[in-house]
Amino acid sequence: MPLQGEYVPSPTQWVRDQVELYESSGGTKGTTLRGMPVVVLTTRGAKSGKIRKSPLMRVEHEGSYAIVASLGGAPEHPVWYHNVLADPHVELQDGPQKADMVAREVTGEEKAFWWDKAVEAFPDYADYQAKTDRVIPVLVLEKV
Ligand SMILES: C[C@H](OP(=O)(O)OC[C@@H](O)[C@@H](O)[C@@H](O)Cn1c2nc(=O)[nH]c(=O)c-2cc2ccc(O)cc21)C(=O)N[C@@H](CCC(=O)N[C@@H](CCC(=O)O)C(=O)O)C(=O)O
């Protein structure tokens, strides 16, 4: 069941614009970052209950996806990570496909597997992890 509620766009202009282009084109435009594929994650705000949308790099394997709370290697987690922990029922748009998914954070060998897939998809993740003491969380999304 798609998340219902009032959508509040990101305060970051380029992020807001990418979501707008992605959605208004039915997932045919705004679907890359520097030529690498991007998905749009929809979460429910942990405090506001509002609908939030975050473009993320596309990391997919056999129908499941990983989302990486990298925030460019910043010292703090992105806010959307807290939203997902508070309510793991999310929506993911991958090009024209939208799906209800459930998220779970992964650790250990499972995280290592998905981290390799993530770095394969977007090598900058390795640089982000190298530049921060924060352990960058990885969450796996599986279809409901
Ligand atoms: C700026 C902040 O954004 P954020 O949730 O921290 O997410 C920061 C970024 O991760 C986010 O902009 C990503 O889309 C950036 N980003 C990637 N970010 C990543 O972390 N990983 C990626 O792979 C990634 C890829 C990517 C590709 C394209 C692109 O355009 C952006 C990309 C934000 O939206 N803040 C809002 C609040 C958002 C929110 O969810 N509030 C919660 C409160 C949550 C709480 O405080 O606990 C609520 O509504 O209740 C605000 O300040 O008003």
mmCIF file of C-alpha atoms and ligand atoms in Angstrom:
data_model
loop_
_atom_site.group_PDB
_atom_site.id
_atom_site.type_symbol
_atom_site.label_atom_id
_atom_site.label_comp_id
_atom_site.label_asym_id
_atom_site.label_seq_id
_atom_site.Cartn_x
_atom_site.Cartn_y
_atom_site.Cartn_z
ATOM 1 C CA MET A 1 0.000 0.000 0.000
ATOM 2 C CA PRO A 2 1.730 3.245 -1.086
ATOM 3 C CA LEU A 3 2.563 5.619 1.758
ATOM 4 C CA GLN A 4 -0.225 8.189 2.185
ATOM 5 C CA GLY A 5 0.261 11.701 3.494
ATOM 6 C CA GLU A 6 1.516 15.176 2.679
ATOM 7 C CA TYR A 7 4.766 15.217 0.687
ATOM 8 C CA VAL A 8 7.289 17.734 1.964
ATOM 9 C CA PRO A 9 10.099 18.267 -0.571
ATOM 10 C CA SER A 10 13.745 18.233 0.481
ATOM 11 C CA PRO A 11 15.162 21.589 1.576
ATOM 12 C CA THR A 12 18.073 20.831 -0.807
ATOM 13 C CA GLN A 13 17.196 22.325 -4.197
ATOM 14 C CA TRP A 14 19.085 19.845 -6.449
ATOM 15 C CA VAL A 15 17.585 16.934 -4.556
ATOM 16 C CA ARG A 16 14.078 18.376 -4.760
ATOM 17 C CA ASP A 17 14.562 19.024 -8.465
ATOM 18 C CA GLN A 18 15.762 15.486 -9.178
ATOM 19 C CA VAL A 19 12.733 13.978 -7.417
ATOM 20 C CA GLU A 20 10.430 16.323 -9.345
ATOM 21 C CA LEU A 21 11.969 15.399 -12.730
ATOM 22 C CA TYR A 22 12.070 11.677 -11.870
ATOM 23 C CA GLU A 23 8.421 11.573 -10.849
ATOM 24 C CA SER A 24 6.968 13.960 -13.428
ATOM 25 C CA SER A 25 8.642 11.981 -16.244
ATOM 26 C CA GLY A 26 7.289 8.660 -14.942
ATOM 27 C CA GLY A 27 10.815 7.571 -14.085
ATOM 28 C CA THR A 28 12.262 8.209 -17.544
ATOM 29 C CA LYS A 29 14.245 11.390 -16.756
ATOM 30 C CA GLY A 30 16.431 12.399 -13.810
ATOM 31 C CA THR A 31 17.254 8.723 -13.262
ATOM 32 C CA THR A 32 21.036 9.039 -13.031
ATOM 33 C CA LEU A 33 23.800 10.840 -11.165
ATOM 34 C CA ARG A 34 26.986 11.264 -13.222
ATOM 35 C CA GLY A 35 25.658 8.512 -15.491
ATOM 36 C CA MET A 36 25.025 6.010 -12.684
ATOM 37 C CA PRO A 37 21.464 4.869 -11.952
ATOM 38 C CA VAL A 38 19.406 6.429 -9.181
ATOM 39 C CA VAL A 39 16.244 5.284 -7.397
ATOM 40 C CA VAL A 40 13.823 7.348 -5.290
ATOM 41 C CA LEU A 41 13.110 6.238 -1.725
ATOM 42 C CA THR A 42 9.885 7.396 -0.095
ATOM 43 C CA THR A 43 9.783 7.375 3.716
ATOM 44 C CA ARG A 44 7.522 8.639 6.450
ATOM 45 C CA GLY A 45 9.055 11.387 8.615
ATOM 46 C CA ALA A 46 9.833 9.940 12.032
ATOM 47 C CA LYS A 47 8.660 13.099 13.803
ATOM 48 C CA SER A 48 6.413 14.914 11.337
ATOM 49 C CA GLY A 49 4.730 11.884 9.793
ATOM 50 C CA LYS A 50 5.095 13.712 6.473
ATOM 51 C CA ILE A 51 6.113 11.941 3.258
ATOM 52 C CA ARG A 52 9.781 12.428 2.363
ATOM 53 C CA LYS A 53 11.557 11.462 -0.859
ATOM 54 C CA SER A 54 15.276 10.858 -1.245
ATOM 55 C CA PRO A 55 17.086 9.999 -4.482
ATOM 56 C CA LEU A 56 19.690 7.304 -3.760
ATOM 57 C CA MET A 57 22.128 5.318 -5.894
ATOM 58 C CA ARG A 58 20.551 2.144 -7.340
ATOM 59 C CA VAL A 59 22.016 -1.026 -5.827
ATOM 60 C CA GLU A 60 19.978 -4.058 -6.907
ATOM 61 C CA HIS A 61 20.436 -7.811 -6.758
ATOM 62 C CA GLU A 62 17.838 -10.412 -7.683
ATOM 63 C CA GLY A 63 14.919 -8.096 -7.018
ATOM 64 C CA SER A 64 16.160 -6.773 -3.673
ATOM 65 C CA TYR A 65 17.826 -3.388 -3.226
ATOM 66 C CA ALA A 66 20.344 -1.895 -0.849
ATOM 67 C CA ILE A 67 20.196 1.738 0.260
ATOM 68 C CA VAL A 68 23.343 3.308 1.643
ATOM 69 C CA ALA A 69 23.096 6.087 4.247
ATOM 70 C CA SER A 70 26.354 7.651 3.050
ATOM 71 C CA LEU A 71 25.530 11.367 2.969
ATOM 72 C CA GLY A 72 28.827 11.874 1.185
ATOM 73 C CA GLY A 73 30.808 10.603 4.156
ATOM 74 C CA ALA A 74 29.451 13.269 6.512
ATOM 75 C CA PRO A 75 29.929 12.682 10.255
ATOM 76 C CA GLU A 76 26.176 12.235 10.813
ATOM 77 C CA HIS A 77 23.616 9.907 9.260
ATOM 78 C CA PRO A 78 21.154 11.330 6.738
ATOM 79 C CA VAL A 79 17.791 12.056 8.320
ATOM 80 C CA TRP A 80 15.985 9.608 6.030
ATOM 81 C CA TYR A 81 17.925 6.803 7.769
ATOM 82 C CA HIS A 82 16.183 7.653 11.039
ATOM 83 C CA ASN A 83 12.856 7.681 9.226
ATOM 84 C CA VAL A 84 13.433 4.176 7.874
ATOM 85 C CA LEU A 85 14.438 2.847 11.292
ATOM 86 C CA ALA A 86 11.260 4.364 12.747
ATOM 87 C CA ASP A 87 9.044 2.934 9.985
ATOM 88 C CA PRO A 88 10.624 0.326 7.696
ATOM 89 C CA HIS A 89 7.659 0.389 5.301
ATOM 90 C CA VAL A 90 8.974 2.411 2.395
ATOM 91 C CA GLU A 91 8.380 2.852 -1.302
ATOM 92 C CA LEU A 92 11.060 2.580 -3.916
ATOM 93 C CA GLN A 93 10.845 3.907 -7.460
ATOM 94 C CA ASP A 94 13.309 2.335 -9.874
ATOM 95 C CA GLY A 95 12.763 4.051 -13.230
ATOM 96 C CA PRO A 96 9.061 3.579 -14.106
ATOM 97 C CA GLN A 97 8.639 0.810 -11.483
ATOM 98 C CA LYS A 98 7.291 1.677 -8.019
ATOM 99 C CA ALA A 99 7.127 -0.920 -5.257
ATOM 100 C CA ASP A 100 6.193 -1.149 -1.583
ATOM 101 C CA MET A 101 9.167 -2.534 0.295
ATOM 102 C CA VAL A 102 10.268 -3.346 3.808
ATOM 103 C CA ALA A 103 13.702 -2.221 4.949
ATOM 104 C CA ARG A 104 16.073 -3.871 7.383
ATOM 105 C CA GLU A 105 19.569 -2.831 8.338
ATOM 106 C CA VAL A 106 22.207 -5.451 7.545
ATOM 107 C CA THR A 107 25.412 -6.297 9.382
ATOM 108 C CA GLY A 108 28.282 -8.789 9.220
ATOM 109 C CA GLU A 109 28.652 -10.960 6.136
ATOM 110 C CA GLU A 110 25.330 -9.831 4.695
ATOM 111 C CA LYS A 111 26.441 -6.196 4.934
ATOM 112 C CA ALA A 112 29.802 -7.094 3.344
ATOM 113 C CA PHE A 113 27.968 -8.718 0.415
ATOM 114 C CA TRP A 114 25.750 -5.665 -0.145
ATOM 115 C CA TRP A 115 28.605 -3.214 0.466
ATOM 116 C CA ASP A 116 30.542 -4.816 -2.408
ATOM 117 C CA LYS A 117 27.453 -4.507 -4.629
ATOM 118 C CA ALA A 118 27.060 -0.884 -3.557
ATOM 119 C CA VAL A 119 30.676 0.063 -4.302
ATOM 120 C CA GLU A 120 30.369 -1.751 -7.656
ATOM 121 C CA ALA A 121 27.348 0.421 -8.469
ATOM 122 C CA PHE A 122 28.843 3.657 -7.073
ATOM 123 C CA PRO A 123 32.596 3.553 -6.292
ATOM 124 C CA ASP A 124 32.416 6.852 -4.372
ATOM 125 C CA TYR A 125 30.861 4.941 -1.456
ATOM 126 C CA ALA A 126 34.319 3.513 -0.670
ATOM 127 C CA ASP A 127 35.776 7.034 -0.541
ATOM 128 C CA TYR A 128 32.921 8.210 1.677
ATOM 129 C CA GLN A 129 33.521 5.403 4.181
ATOM 130 C CA ALA A 130 37.288 6.068 4.131
ATOM 131 C CA LYS A 131 36.798 9.741 5.037
ATOM 132 C CA THR A 132 34.601 9.244 8.118
ATOM 133 C CA ASP A 133 34.742 7.360 11.415
ATOM 134 C CA ARG A 134 30.955 6.962 11.125
ATOM 135 C CA VAL A 135 30.082 3.414 10.046
ATOM 136 C CA ILE A 136 27.872 3.998 7.010
ATOM 137 C CA PRO A 137 24.678 1.980 7.422
ATOM 138 C CA VAL A 138 23.395 -0.306 4.669
ATOM 139 C CA LEU A 139 19.756 -1.365 4.595
ATOM 140 C CA VAL A 140 18.221 -4.015 2.356
ATOM 141 C CA LEU A 141 14.786 -3.452 0.847
ATOM 142 C CA GLU A 142 12.648 -6.459 0.018
ATOM 143 C CA LYS A 143 9.296 -6.446 -1.759
ATOM 144 C CA VAL A 144 6.298 -6.656 0.539
HETATM 145 C C1 LIG B 1 18.509 17.564 4.146
HETATM 146 C C2 LIG B 1 17.801 16.413 4.811
HETATM 147 O O1 LIG B 1 17.955 15.262 3.986
HETATM 148 P P1 LIG B 1 18.369 13.850 4.566
HETATM 149 O O2 LIG B 1 17.140 13.050 4.838
HETATM 150 O O3 LIG B 1 19.366 14.017 5.656
HETATM 151 O O4 LIG B 1 19.089 13.189 3.295
HETATM 152 C C3 LIG B 1 20.283 13.777 2.808
HETATM 153 C C4 LIG B 1 20.697 13.041 1.559
HETATM 154 O O5 LIG B 1 21.026 11.703 1.893
HETATM 155 C C5 LIG B 1 19.593 13.042 0.550
HETATM 156 O O6 LIG B 1 19.388 14.349 0.116
HETATM 157 C C6 LIG B 1 19.926 12.126 -0.616
HETATM 158 O O7 LIG B 1 18.894 12.191 -1.575
HETATM 159 C C7 LIG B 1 21.264 12.535 -1.277
HETATM 160 N N1 LIG B 1 21.718 11.429 -2.160
HETATM 161 C C8 LIG B 1 22.217 10.305 -1.548
HETATM 162 N N2 LIG B 1 22.347 10.272 -0.205
HETATM 163 C C9 LIG B 1 22.797 9.127 0.414
HETATM 164 O O8 LIG B 1 22.897 9.109 1.640
HETATM 165 N N3 LIG B 1 23.120 8.007 -0.320
HETATM 166 C C10 LIG B 1 23.028 7.985 -1.669
HETATM 167 O O9 LIG B 1 23.277 6.943 -2.287
HETATM 168 C C11 LIG B 1 22.577 9.177 -2.344
HETATM 169 C C12 LIG B 1 22.459 9.250 -3.734
HETATM 170 C C13 LIG B 1 21.909 10.401 -4.344
HETATM 171 C C14 LIG B 1 21.712 10.469 -5.728
HETATM 172 C C15 LIG B 1 21.139 11.580 -6.309
HETATM 173 C C16 LIG B 1 20.758 12.672 -5.505
HETATM 174 O O10 LIG B 1 20.183 13.743 -6.056
HETATM 175 C C17 LIG B 1 20.963 12.642 -4.121
HETATM 176 C C18 LIG B 1 21.541 11.504 -3.529
HETATM 177 C C19 LIG B 1 16.314 16.724 4.909
HETATM 178 O O11 LIG B 1 15.561 16.416 4.016
HETATM 179 N N4 LIG B 1 15.944 17.342 6.011
HETATM 180 C C20 LIG B 1 14.563 17.776 6.213
HETATM 181 C C21 LIG B 1 13.865 16.882 7.227
HETATM 182 C C22 LIG B 1 13.674 15.533 6.641
HETATM 183 C C23 LIG B 1 12.969 14.565 7.541
HETATM 184 O O12 LIG B 1 12.810 13.436 7.149
HETATM 185 N N5 LIG B 1 12.520 14.966 8.786
HETATM 186 C C24 LIG B 1 11.912 14.010 9.671
HETATM 187 C C25 LIG B 1 12.535 14.135 11.052
HETATM 188 C C26 LIG B 1 13.500 13.025 11.245
HETATM 189 C C27 LIG B 1 14.265 13.159 12.572
HETATM 190 O O13 LIG B 1 14.715 14.279 12.870
HETATM 191 O O14 LIG B 1 14.381 12.136 13.253
HETATM 192 C C28 LIG B 1 10.394 14.170 9.747
HETATM 193 O O15 LIG B 1 9.810 14.671 8.804
HETATM 194 O O16 LIG B 1 9.800 13.741 10.762
HETATM 195 C C29 LIG B 1 14.563 19.173 6.752
HETATM 196 O O17 LIG B 1 15.645 19.599 7.231
HETATM 197 O O18 LIG B 1 13.492 19.799 6.692
#
